[in-house]
PDB file of C-alpha atoms in Angstrom:
ATOM      1  CA  MET A 506     126.232  82.676 146.723  1.00 48.00           C
ATOM      2  CA  HIS A 507     122.927  82.901 144.468  1.00 56.00           C
ATOM      3  CA  GLY A 508     121.961  79.715 145.343  1.00 64.00           C
ATOM      4  CA  VAL A 509     121.898  80.209 148.575  1.00 74.00           C
ATOM      5  CA  TRP A 510     120.210  83.674 149.031  1.00 89.00           C
ATOM      6  CA  GLU A 511     117.999  83.284 145.941  1.00 88.00           C
ATOM      7  CA  PRO A 512     115.155  81.396 147.752  1.00 93.00           C
ATOM      8  CA  LEU A 513     114.852  84.169 150.050  1.00 95.00           C
ATOM      9  CA  ARG A 514     114.560  86.906 147.798  1.00 93.00           C
ATOM     10  CA  ALA A 515     110.905  87.342 148.116  1.00 96.00           C
ATOM     11  CA  TRP A 516     111.172  87.166 151.882  1.00 97.00           C
ATOM     12  CA  PHE A 517     113.816  90.106 151.947  1.00 96.00           C
ATOM     13  CA  ALA A 518     111.809  92.100 149.569  1.00 95.00           C
ATOM     14  CA  SER A 519     108.678  92.045 151.965  1.00 97.00           C
ATOM     15  CA  GLU A 520     111.415  93.251 154.563  1.00 97.00           C
ATOM     16  CA  GLY A 521     112.340  96.340 152.095  1.00 96.00           C
ATOM     17  CA  LEU A 522     115.528  94.907 150.842  1.00 96.00           C
ATOM     18  CA  GLN A 523     116.081  94.050 147.123  1.00 93.00           C
ATOM     19  CA  ILE A 524     118.895  91.473 146.678  1.00 92.00           C
ATOM     20  CA  PHE A 525     121.290  92.294 143.974  1.00 88.00           C
ATOM     21  CA  ASP A 526     121.246  90.270 140.979  1.00 84.00           C
ATOM     22  CA  PRO A 527     124.381  88.023 139.797  1.00 78.00           C
ATOM     23  CA  GLN A 528     126.222  89.856 136.477  1.00 70.00           C
ATOM     24  CA  LYS A 529     125.890  87.486 133.507  1.00 68.00           C
ATOM     25  CA  ASN A 530     129.189  86.456 131.686  1.00 62.00           C
ATOM     26  CA  SER A 531     131.100  87.689 134.804  1.00 57.00           C
ATOM     27  CA  THR A 532     134.557  85.811 135.475  1.00 51.00           C
ATOM     28  CA  LEU A 533     134.146  87.149 139.051  1.00 51.00           C
ATOM     29  CA  MET A 534     130.919  86.778 141.466  1.00 71.00           C
ATOM     30  CA  THR A 535     129.708  90.443 140.455  1.00 72.00           C
ATOM     31  CA  VAL A 536     126.263  91.691 141.416  1.00 74.00           C
ATOM     32  CA  THR A 537     124.326  94.756 140.365  1.00 72.00           C
ATOM     33  CA  PRO A 538     121.029  96.113 141.845  1.00 72.00           C
ATOM     34  CA  GLN A 539     117.772  95.252 140.077  1.00 71.00           C
ATOM     35  CA  ILE A 540     117.410  98.834 139.143  1.00 69.00           C
ATOM     36  CA  ASN A 541     120.393 100.549 137.598  1.00 67.00           C
ATOM     37  CA  GLU A 542     120.549 103.720 139.603  1.00 70.00           C
ATOM     38  CA  ILE A 543     123.012 105.326 141.671  1.00 72.00           C
ATOM     39  CA  ARG A 544     122.654 104.645 145.231  1.00 75.00           C
ATOM     40  CA  ALA A 545     121.166 107.436 147.755  1.00 79.00           C
ATOM     41  CA  HIS A 546     123.859 108.964 149.861  1.00 80.00           C
ATOM     42  CA  ASP A 547     124.095 107.188 153.073  1.00 81.00           C
ATOM     43  CA  GLY A 548     127.097 108.528 154.603  1.00 83.00           C
ATOM     44  CA  THR A 549     130.021 106.955 152.392  1.00 86.00           C
ATOM     45  CA  TYR A 550     131.804 108.943 149.843  1.00 84.00           C
ATOM     46  CA  SER A 551     132.935 108.953 146.291  1.00 79.00           C
ATOM     47  CA  THR A 552     135.669 110.760 144.325  1.00 78.00           C
ATOM     48  CA  HIS A 553     135.803 113.710 141.676  1.00 74.00           C
ATOM     49  CA  TYR A 554     137.416 110.920 139.230  1.00 72.00           C
ATOM     50  CA  GLY A 555     134.069 109.086 138.741  1.00 66.00           C
ATOM     51  CA  PRO A 556     130.450 108.335 139.898  1.00 62.00           C
ATOM     52  CA  PRO A 557     129.996 105.478 142.530  1.00 62.00           C
ATOM     53  CA  ARG A 558     130.415 102.037 141.252  1.00 62.00           C
ATOM     54  CA  ILE A 559     126.853 100.235 140.516  1.00 62.00           C
ATOM     55  CA  ALA A 560     128.318  96.701 140.375  1.00 63.00           C
ATOM     56  CA  HIS A 561     129.948  95.134 143.504  1.00 68.00           C
ATOM     57  CA  GLU A 562     131.918  91.857 143.838  1.00 68.00           C
ATOM     58  CA  HIS A 563     130.675  89.432 145.985  1.00 65.00           C
ATOM     59  CA  ARG A 564     133.087  88.201 148.631  1.00 65.00           C
ATOM     60  CA  ARG A 565     131.717  85.589 151.215  1.00 74.00           C
ATOM     61  CA  ALA A 566     128.893  83.056 151.212  1.00 80.00           C
ATOM     62  CA  VAL A 567     127.379  84.569 154.641  1.00 88.00           C
ATOM     63  CA  HIS A 568     127.148  88.047 152.834  1.00 90.00           C
ATOM     64  CA  CYS A 569     124.598  89.256 150.561  1.00 92.00           C
ATOM     65  CA  ILE A 570     124.399  92.626 149.031  1.00 92.00           C
ATOM     66  CA  ALA A 571     121.077  94.378 148.694  1.00 93.00           C
ATOM     67  CA  ARG A 572     119.316  97.921 148.080  1.00 92.00           C
ATOM     68  CA  THR A 573     116.806  99.513 150.518  1.00 93.00           C
ATOM     69  CA  THR A 574     113.670 100.991 149.356  1.00 91.00           C
ATOM     70  CA  ASP A 575     115.051 104.597 149.681  1.00 90.00           C
ATOM     71  CA  GLY A 576     118.139 103.755 147.552  1.00 89.00           C
ATOM     72  CA  ARG A 577     120.894 102.809 150.233  1.00 91.00           C
ATOM     73  CA  ASP A 578     123.112  99.927 149.333  1.00 91.00           C
ATOM     74  CA  VAL A 579     123.572  97.473 152.524  1.00 94.00           C
ATOM     75  CA  LEU A 580     125.285  94.170 153.284  1.00 95.00           C
ATOM     76  CA  ILE A 581     123.235  91.378 154.498  1.00 96.00           C
ATOM     77  CA  ARG A 582     125.152  89.221 156.889  1.00 96.00           C
ATOM     78  CA  LEU A 583     124.002  85.691 158.125  1.00 96.00           C
ATOM     79  CA  ILE A 584     124.701  85.877 162.028  1.00 97.00           C
ATOM     80  CA  THR A 585     123.033  82.993 163.676  1.00 96.00           C
ATOM     81  CA  ARG A 586     121.783  79.571 162.469  1.00 93.00           C
ATOM     82  CA  ALA A 587     121.226  76.188 164.238  1.00 90.00           C
ATOM     83  CA  GLY A 588     121.961  77.629 167.574  1.00 90.00           C
ATOM     84  CA  GLN A 589     125.443  78.987 166.251  1.00 92.00           C
ATOM     85  CA  GLY A 590     126.768  82.606 166.270  1.00 94.00           C
ATOM     86  CA  HIS A 591     124.695  83.844 169.130  1.00 96.00           C
ATOM     87  CA  GLU A 592     128.153  85.150 170.829  1.00 96.00           C
ATOM     88  CA  GLU A 593     128.606  87.292 167.690  1.00 97.00           C
ATOM     89  CA  LEU A 594     125.178  88.730 167.936  1.00 98.00           C
ATOM     90  CA  HIS A 595     125.462  89.620 171.645  1.00 98.00           C
ATOM     91  CA  VAL A 596     128.512  91.411 170.910  1.00 98.00           C
ATOM     92  CA  LEU A 597     126.943  93.419 167.832  1.00 98.00           C
ATOM     93  CA  GLN A 598     123.859  94.177 170.211  1.00 98.00           C
ATOM     94  CA  HIS A 599     126.356  95.544 172.457  1.00 97.00           C
ATOM     95  CA  ILE A 600     128.475  98.056 170.668  1.00 98.00           C
ATOM     96  CA  ALA A 601     126.766  98.199 167.055  1.00 98.00           C
ATOM     97  CA  ILE A 602     123.181  99.628 168.006  1.00 97.00           C
ATOM     98  CA  GLY A 603     121.608 102.096 170.345  1.00 95.00           C
ATOM     99  CA  HIS A 604     123.745 104.900 171.566  1.00 96.00           C
ATOM    100  CA  ARG A 605     127.072 103.487 171.933  1.00 97.00           C
ATOM    101  CA  ALA A 606     126.975 103.088 167.891  1.00 96.00           C
ATOM    102  CA  PHE A 607     127.084 106.938 167.834  1.00 96.00           C
ATOM    103  CA  LEU A 608     130.168 107.353 169.959  1.00 97.00           C
ATOM    104  CA  GLY A 609     132.999 108.797 168.307  1.00 96.00           C
ATOM    105  CA  ASP A 610     135.823 106.479 169.365  1.00 98.00           C
ATOM    106  CA  ASN A 611     133.305 103.379 168.326  1.00 98.00           C
ATOM    107  CA  HIS A 612     134.752 102.085 165.031  1.00 98.00           C
ATOM    108  CA  CYS A 613     132.500  99.011 164.994  1.00 98.00           C
ATOM    109  CA  LEU A 614     130.326  99.101 161.692  1.00 98.00           C
ATOM    110  CA  PRO A 615     126.987  99.892 162.859  1.00 98.00           C
ATOM    111  CA  MET A 616     123.803  97.284 162.560  1.00 98.00           C
ATOM    112  CA  LEU A 617     120.964  99.181 160.899  1.00 97.00           C
ATOM    113  CA  ARG A 618     118.816  96.314 161.953  1.00 97.00           C
ATOM    114  CA  THR A 619     118.224  92.649 162.483  1.00 98.00           C
ATOM    115  CA  LEU A 620     115.959  90.308 160.968  1.00 98.00           C
ATOM    116  CA  VAL A 621     115.018  86.851 162.060  1.00 97.00           C
ATOM    117  CA  LEU A 622     113.852  83.997 159.883  1.00 95.00           C
ATOM    118  CA  GLU A 623     113.116  80.767 161.640  1.00 93.00           C
ATOM    119  CA  ASP A 624     116.592  79.823 163.256  1.00 94.00           C
ATOM    120  CA  MET A 625     118.280  82.395 161.396  1.00 95.00           C
ATOM    121  CA  THR A 626     119.292  85.922 162.228  1.00 97.00           C
ATOM    122  CA  PHE A 627     120.304  88.537 159.772  1.00 97.00           C
ATOM    123  CA  GLY A 628     122.219  91.598 160.323  1.00 98.00           C
ATOM    124  CA  VAL A 629     121.955  94.670 158.025  1.00 98.00           C
ATOM    125  CA  PHE A 630     125.059  96.911 157.603  1.00 97.00           C
ATOM    126  CA  PRO A 631     125.981  99.937 155.458  1.00 95.00           C
ATOM    127  CA  PHE A 632     127.840  98.609 152.381  1.00 92.00           C
ATOM    128  CA  MET A 633     131.496 100.147 152.296  1.00 91.00           C
ATOM    129  CA  TYR A 634     134.764  99.409 150.642  1.00 88.00           C
ATOM    130  CA  ALA A 635     137.391  97.060 152.063  1.00 87.00           C
ATOM    131  CA  GLY A 636     140.193  99.874 151.770  1.00 81.00           C
ATOM    132  CA  PHE A 637     142.551  99.864 154.478  1.00 87.00           C
ATOM    133  CA  THR A 638     145.536  99.335 151.966  1.00 85.00           C
ATOM    134  CA  SER A 639     144.000  99.922 148.679  1.00 81.00           C
ATOM    135  CA  PRO A 640     144.621 102.613 147.277  1.00 82.00           C
ATOM    136  CA  TRP A 641     147.742 102.987 149.250  1.00 84.00           C
ATOM    137  CA  TYR A 642     148.592 105.939 151.297  1.00 87.00           C
ATOM    138  CA  HIS A 643     149.639 109.170 149.865  1.00 86.00           C
ATOM    139  CA  ASN A 644     151.795 110.527 152.820  1.00 87.00           C
ATOM    140  CA  VAL A 645     153.030 109.499 156.255  1.00 88.00           C
ATOM    141  CA  GLY A 646     149.850 111.617 157.689  1.00 91.00           C
ATOM    142  CA  GLU A 647     147.232 109.255 156.261  1.00 91.00           C
ATOM    143  CA  VAL A 648     149.122 106.160 157.679  1.00 90.00           C
ATOM    144  CA  PHE A 649     149.339 107.873 161.262  1.00 91.00           C
ATOM    145  CA  ASP A 650     145.501 108.761 160.608  1.00 94.00           C
ATOM    146  CA  ALA A 651     144.630 104.980 159.778  1.00 93.00           C
ATOM    147  CA  VAL A 652     146.679 103.626 162.380  1.00 92.00           C
ATOM    148  CA  LEU A 653     145.322 105.717 165.513  1.00 94.00           C
ATOM    149  CA  GLN A 654     141.843 105.348 164.146  1.00 96.00           C
ATOM    150  CA  VAL A 655     142.021 101.532 164.345  1.00 96.00           C
ATOM    151  CA  LEU A 656     143.861 101.677 167.744  1.00 95.00           C
ATOM    152  CA  GLN A 657     141.084 104.048 168.832  1.00 97.00           C
ATOM    153  CA  GLY A 658     138.529 101.282 167.769  1.00 98.00           C
ATOM    154  CA  PHE A 659     140.305  98.536 169.465  1.00 98.00           C
ATOM    155  CA  LYS A 660     140.851 100.349 172.715  1.00 97.00           C
ATOM    156  CA  PHE A 661     136.994 100.947 172.656  1.00 98.00           C
ATOM    157  CA  LEU A 662     136.277  97.278 172.079  1.00 98.00           C
ATOM    158  CA  HIS A 663     138.677  96.393 174.922  1.00 98.00           C
ATOM    159  CA  ARG A 664     137.391  98.948 177.255  1.00 98.00           C
ATOM    160  CA  HIS A 665     133.914  97.197 176.771  1.00 98.00           C
ATOM    161  CA  LEU A 666     135.410  93.743 177.535  1.00 98.00           C
ATOM    162  CA  ILE A 667     135.455  92.642 174.088  1.00 99.00           C
ATOM    163  CA  ALA A 668     138.193  90.621 172.532  1.00 98.00           C
ATOM    164  CA  HIS A 669     138.044  90.670 168.559  1.00 98.00           C
ATOM    165  CA  ARG A 670     140.367  87.544 168.046  1.00 96.00           C
ATOM    166  CA  ASP A 671     140.340  87.890 164.303  1.00 95.00           C
ATOM    167  CA  VAL A 672     142.561  91.068 163.414  1.00 95.00           C
ATOM    168  CA  GLY A 673     143.628  91.863 160.063  1.00 92.00           C
ATOM    169  CA  ALA A 674     143.592  94.227 157.291  1.00 91.00           C
ATOM    170  CA  ASP A 675     140.681  92.771 155.550  1.00 91.00           C
ATOM    171  CA  ASN A 676     138.323  93.237 158.590  1.00 94.00           C
ATOM    172  CA  ILE A 677     138.798  96.927 158.403  1.00 95.00           C
ATOM    173  CA  LEU A 678     136.455  98.964 156.123  1.00 95.00           C
ATOM    174  CA  ILE A 679     136.461 102.766 154.878  1.00 94.00           C
ATOM    175  CA  ASN A 680     133.684 104.838 153.946  1.00 94.00           C
ATOM    176  CA  PHE A 681     133.835 104.869 150.385  1.00 89.00           C
ATOM    177  CA  THR A 682     131.301 103.830 148.097  1.00 82.00           C
ATOM    178  CA  GLU A 683     133.815 101.929 145.594  1.00 73.00           C
ATOM    179  CA  GLY A 684     134.514 103.340 142.228  1.00 71.00           C
ATOM    180  CA  GLN A 685     137.263 105.552 140.502  1.00 72.00           C
ATOM    181  CA  MET A 686     140.122 106.341 142.865  1.00 72.00           C
ATOM    182  CA  ALA A 687     142.427 108.149 140.420  1.00 71.00           C
ATOM    183  CA  PRO A 688     142.257 109.944 137.118  1.00 72.00           C
ATOM    184  CA  MET A 689     142.087 107.709 134.249  1.00 66.00           C
ATOM    185  CA  GLY A 690     145.153 106.488 133.045  1.00 61.00           C
ATOM    186  CA  GLU A 691     147.300 107.449 135.695  1.00 58.00           C
ATOM    187  CA  SER A 692     146.704 104.535 138.292  1.00 54.00           C
ATOM    188  CA  GLY A 693     150.188 103.105 138.289  1.00 55.00           C
ATOM    189  CA  GLN A 694     151.889 106.478 139.552  1.00 61.00           C
ATOM    190  CA  ARG A 695     152.734 107.627 142.941  1.00 62.00           C
ATOM    191  CA  PRO A 696     149.382 107.362 144.951  1.00 64.00           C
ATOM    192  CA  PHE A 697     146.980 110.214 144.654  1.00 73.00           C
ATOM    193  CA  PRO A 698     145.367 111.909 147.817  1.00 80.00           C
ATOM    194  CA  PHE A 699     142.708 109.832 147.584  1.00 82.00           C
ATOM    195  CA  ARG A 700     141.979 109.886 151.535  1.00 88.00           C
ATOM    196  CA  GLY A 701     142.066 113.686 151.364  1.00 86.00           C
ATOM    197  CA  LEU A 702     138.927 113.916 149.260  1.00 85.00           C
ATOM    198  CA  PHE A 703     136.472 113.246 152.036  1.00 89.00           C
ATOM    199  CA  PRO A 704     136.431 112.716 155.832  1.00 93.00           C
ATOM    200  CA  VAL A 705     137.939 109.271 156.190  1.00 94.00           C
ATOM    201  CA  ARG A 706     136.610 107.028 158.810  1.00 96.00           C
ATOM    202  CA  TYR A 707     137.695 103.391 159.175  1.00 97.00           C
ATOM    203  CA  TYR A 708     135.414 100.670 160.906  1.00 98.00           C
ATOM    204  CA  ILE A 709     136.194  97.161 162.164  1.00 98.00           C
ATOM    205  CA  ILE A 710     134.034  94.478 161.094  1.00 97.00           C
ATOM    206  CA  ASP A 711     133.634  90.586 161.539  1.00 96.00           C
ATOM    207  CA  PHE A 712     133.012  89.296 165.042  1.00 97.00           C
ATOM    208  CA  GLU A 713     132.406  85.765 164.563  1.00 94.00           C
ATOM    209  CA  LEU A 714     135.106  84.759 166.793  1.00 96.00           C
ATOM    210  CA  SER A 715     135.309  87.669 169.301  1.00 97.00           C
ATOM    211  CA  THR A 716     134.618  87.079 172.907  1.00 97.00           C
ATOM    212  CA  ARG A 717     132.482  89.412 175.188  1.00 98.00           C
ATOM    213  CA  PHE A 718     133.174  89.059 179.111  1.00 98.00           C
ATOM    214  CA  PRO A 719     130.892  90.188 181.693  1.00 97.00           C
ATOM    215  CA  GLU A 720     130.988  93.867 183.413  1.00 96.00           C
ATOM    216  CA  ASP A 721     131.120  92.538 186.730  1.00 97.00           C
ATOM    217  CA  SER A 722     134.142  90.004 185.809  1.00 98.00           C
ATOM    218  CA  THR A 723     137.498  90.533 187.275  1.00 97.00           C
ATOM    219  CA  PRO A 724     140.716  90.615 185.076  1.00 96.00           C
ATOM    220  CA  ASP A 725     142.050  87.052 186.039  1.00 96.00           C
ATOM    221  CA  GLN A 726     138.522  85.800 184.631  1.00 98.00           C
ATOM    222  CA  ARG A 727     139.040  87.284 181.301  1.00 98.00           C
ATOM    223  CA  VAL A 728     140.695  84.786 179.838  1.00 98.00           C
ATOM    224  CA  VAL A 729     140.310  82.071 176.962  1.00 97.00           C
ATOM    225  CA  THR A 730     142.334  79.082 175.750  1.00 95.00           C
ATOM    226  CA  GLY A 731     143.468  77.634 172.492  1.00 94.00           C
ATOM    227  CA  LEU A 732     142.884  79.191 169.038  1.00 93.00           C
ATOM    228  CA  PRO A 733     139.606  81.039 168.536  1.00 92.00           C
ATOM    229  CA  LEU A 734     138.310  78.593 165.939  1.00 88.00           C
ATOM    230  CA  LEU A 735     138.009  75.939 168.608  1.00 85.00           C
ATOM    231  CA  ARG A 736     134.490  77.072 169.126  1.00 81.00           C
ATOM    232  CA  HIS A 737     133.730  75.936 165.393  1.00 79.00           C
ATOM    233  CA  GLY A 738     135.820  72.583 165.935  1.00 76.00           C
ATOM    234  CA  TYR A 739     139.021  73.750 164.394  1.00 77.00           C
ATOM    235  CA  ASP A 740     142.493  73.248 166.143  1.00 75.00           C
ATOM    236  CA  HIS A 741     145.063  73.629 163.574  1.00 81.00           C
ATOM    237  CA  PRO A 742     146.745  77.283 163.086  1.00 85.00           C
ATOM    238  CA  ASP A 743     146.567  76.709 159.265  1.00 85.00           C
ATOM    239  CA  ASP A 744     142.615  76.680 159.520  1.00 85.00           C
ATOM    240  CA  TYR A 745     142.795  80.127 161.628  1.00 89.00           C
ATOM    241  CA  GLY A 746     144.327  82.087 158.698  1.00 84.00           C
ATOM    242  CA  ARG A 747     145.842  84.757 160.941  1.00 89.00           C
ATOM    243  CA  ASP A 748     149.208  85.521 162.963  1.00 86.00           C
ATOM    244  CA  VAL A 749     149.007  83.313 166.096  1.00 91.00           C
ATOM    245  CA  ALA A 750     150.166  84.424 169.247  1.00 92.00           C
ATOM    246  CA  PRO A 751     152.453  82.379 171.099  1.00 93.00           C
ATOM    247  CA  GLU A 752     149.974  81.642 173.803  1.00 94.00           C
ATOM    248  CA  MET A 753     147.178  80.754 171.380  1.00 94.00           C
ATOM    249  CA  LEU A 754     149.226  77.313 170.997  1.00 93.00           C
ATOM    250  CA  LEU A 755     149.469  76.621 174.700  1.00 92.00           C
ATOM    251  CA  ASP A 756     146.997  74.923 176.969  1.00 91.00           C
ATOM    252  CA  ALA A 757     147.059  77.557 179.725  1.00 96.00           C
ATOM    253  CA  PRO A 758     144.482  80.264 179.908  1.00 97.00           C
ATOM    254  CA  TYR A 759     145.693  83.763 178.204  1.00 97.00           C
ATOM    255  CA  CYS A 760     144.462  87.142 177.866  1.00 98.00           C
ATOM    256  CA  PRO A 761     142.698  87.803 174.296  1.00 97.00           C
ATOM    257  CA  PHE A 762     143.033  91.565 174.480  1.00 98.00           C
ATOM    258  CA  LYS A 763     146.967  91.136 174.224  1.00 96.00           C
ATOM    259  CA  SER A 764     146.632  88.306 171.481  1.00 96.00           C
ATOM    260  CA  ASP A 765     144.685  91.530 169.626  1.00 96.00           C
ATOM    261  CA  ILE A 766     147.542  93.859 169.993  1.00 94.00           C
ATOM    262  CA  PHE A 767     149.822  91.206 168.845  1.00 93.00           C
ATOM    263  CA  GLN A 768     148.304  90.397 165.727  1.00 93.00           C
ATOM    264  CA  LEU A 769     147.840  94.431 165.357  1.00 92.00           C
ATOM    265  CA  GLY A 770     151.282  94.645 165.517  1.00 89.00           C
ATOM    266  CA  LYS A 771     152.102  91.817 163.211  1.00 87.00           C
ATOM    267  CA  ASP A 772     149.794  93.192 160.629  1.00 85.00           C
ATOM    268  CA  SER A 773     150.996  96.515 160.778  1.00 82.00           C
ATOM    269  CA  VAL A 774     154.550  95.067 159.934  1.00 76.00           C
ATOM    270  CA  ILE A 775     153.392  93.321 157.053  1.00 75.00           C
ATOM    271  CA  VAL A 776     151.206  96.179 155.889  1.00 77.00           C
ATOM    272  CA  PHE A 777     153.475  98.982 156.594  1.00 75.00           C
ATOM    273  CA  VAL A 778     156.884  97.614 156.558  1.00 71.00           C
ATOM    274  CA  ARG A 779     156.104  94.990 153.764  1.00 59.00           C
ATOM    275  CA  SER A 780     158.804  92.578 154.772  1.00 47.00           C
ATOM    276  CA  PRO A 781     157.995  90.885 157.994  1.00 46.00           C
ATOM    277  CA  LYS A 782     161.358  88.880 158.028  1.00 48.00           C
ATOM    278  CA  GLU A 783     163.524  91.949 158.383  1.00 45.00           C
ATOM    279  CA  ALA A 784     161.197  94.093 160.643  1.00 46.00           C
ATOM    280  CA  ASP A 785     161.625  94.454 164.180  1.00 51.00           C
ATOM    281  CA  CYS A 786     158.327  92.857 165.251  1.00 52.00           C
ATOM    282  CA  ASN A 787     159.101  93.951 168.948  1.00 53.00           C
ATOM    283  CA  THR A 788     159.934  97.272 168.251  1.00 51.00           C
ATOM    284  CA  CYS A 789     156.430  97.574 166.321  1.00 52.00           C
ATOM    285  CA  ALA A 790     154.722  96.058 169.079  1.00 54.00           C
ATOM    286  CA  GLN A 791     155.872  98.794 171.453  1.00 54.00           C
ATOM    287  CA  TYR A 792     154.802 101.557 169.397  1.00 51.00           C
ATOM    288  CA  LEU A 793     151.587 100.047 169.165  1.00 56.00           C
ATOM    289  CA  ILE A 794     151.417  99.760 172.748  1.00 55.00           C
ATOM    290  CA  LEU A 795     152.497 103.348 173.076  1.00 53.00           C
ATOM    291  CA  PHE A 796     149.740 104.605 170.872  1.00 52.00           C
ATOM    292  CA  TYR A 797     147.157 102.271 172.500  1.00 58.00           C
ATOM    293  CA  ASN A 798     147.905 103.341 176.001  1.00 60.00           C
ATOM    294  CA  THR A 799     147.835 107.490 175.174  1.00 54.00           C
TER     295      THR A 799
END
C-alpha cells in the first residue's frame, strides 16, 4: 500500500488531505495520522469505554486513509483508472452525492468529494468501522434494526435501478470511530449493549461490480448475464468470493435485483444462524422478501 500511495502524498496534501503514515514494527498494515491527535467529530460515534482509536488497519490496495485539514478522518478510494471503473463512478454520482445522499432511506455511504489526476478518479468518503457483525448483537432488537436498515438500503438502490451484485457483511459499515467496545477485561462475556450507546446507522459500500439501468428501461431490459466479475475478465465462481445465485452460472439473462436478495438471504443465514448447512435457506429468503416488500 505504502509504495502505491506514497508518490501521491504531496498531491493529496495540496488537496487538503494528509495521508496516514505506516506504523513501524507493526505485523499488520496499521497506519496513523502524521499528527497524533484525536479526530474531529464527523458524524461517527465512540463509546464511554475509551477514546476513538488513532491507528487504523489498512485493508485494501485501492483504499488509503487520510485526515482532512479540519481533523476529519476519511477514506480515499481509487474508483477509475485506465478506462475502468466508470460504471461505479456513475452509480456513486447518482446516489452518494447531492440531494439523494441526504435521504433517510439511502444507506449508501456518502461521497464527500471526487479528485481527478490524469486518468484516475478518487472518491473521498467518511471513515467508518466495518461493524455489521462485530461486536456481536446484544439482543434481538439490535438484529432486527440491522436487518431492516440494510433491507431499506437495498430497496432504495433497487428503486433507483441499481443492482449491487457484491452483497456481503464486509460491505456494510457502521457509524463508529473504532476503539474500545466494552469495559477492559470483559470482552469475553455476553455482548455489551454497544449499539445502544449511540444512534446506529448502517451504510452500504463497494459498488465496483454494480449495474445501473436507465430510468426509461423496461423490466425485461433490466437483466444481466453471467458472474459480475466478467467485466474484469474473471469467469470462475471461486474468483467471485460470494454466494453464487444459480442463475449466475447460466448463459441466460437474469434479474440482478433478485440475485441481490438471494445473496442477502444466504449471508443472513451465515451471519445470524451460523450454520448454513442446517438452516432453511428458503424460509430465510421468504422472510427477507416479506421485509423487503413492506
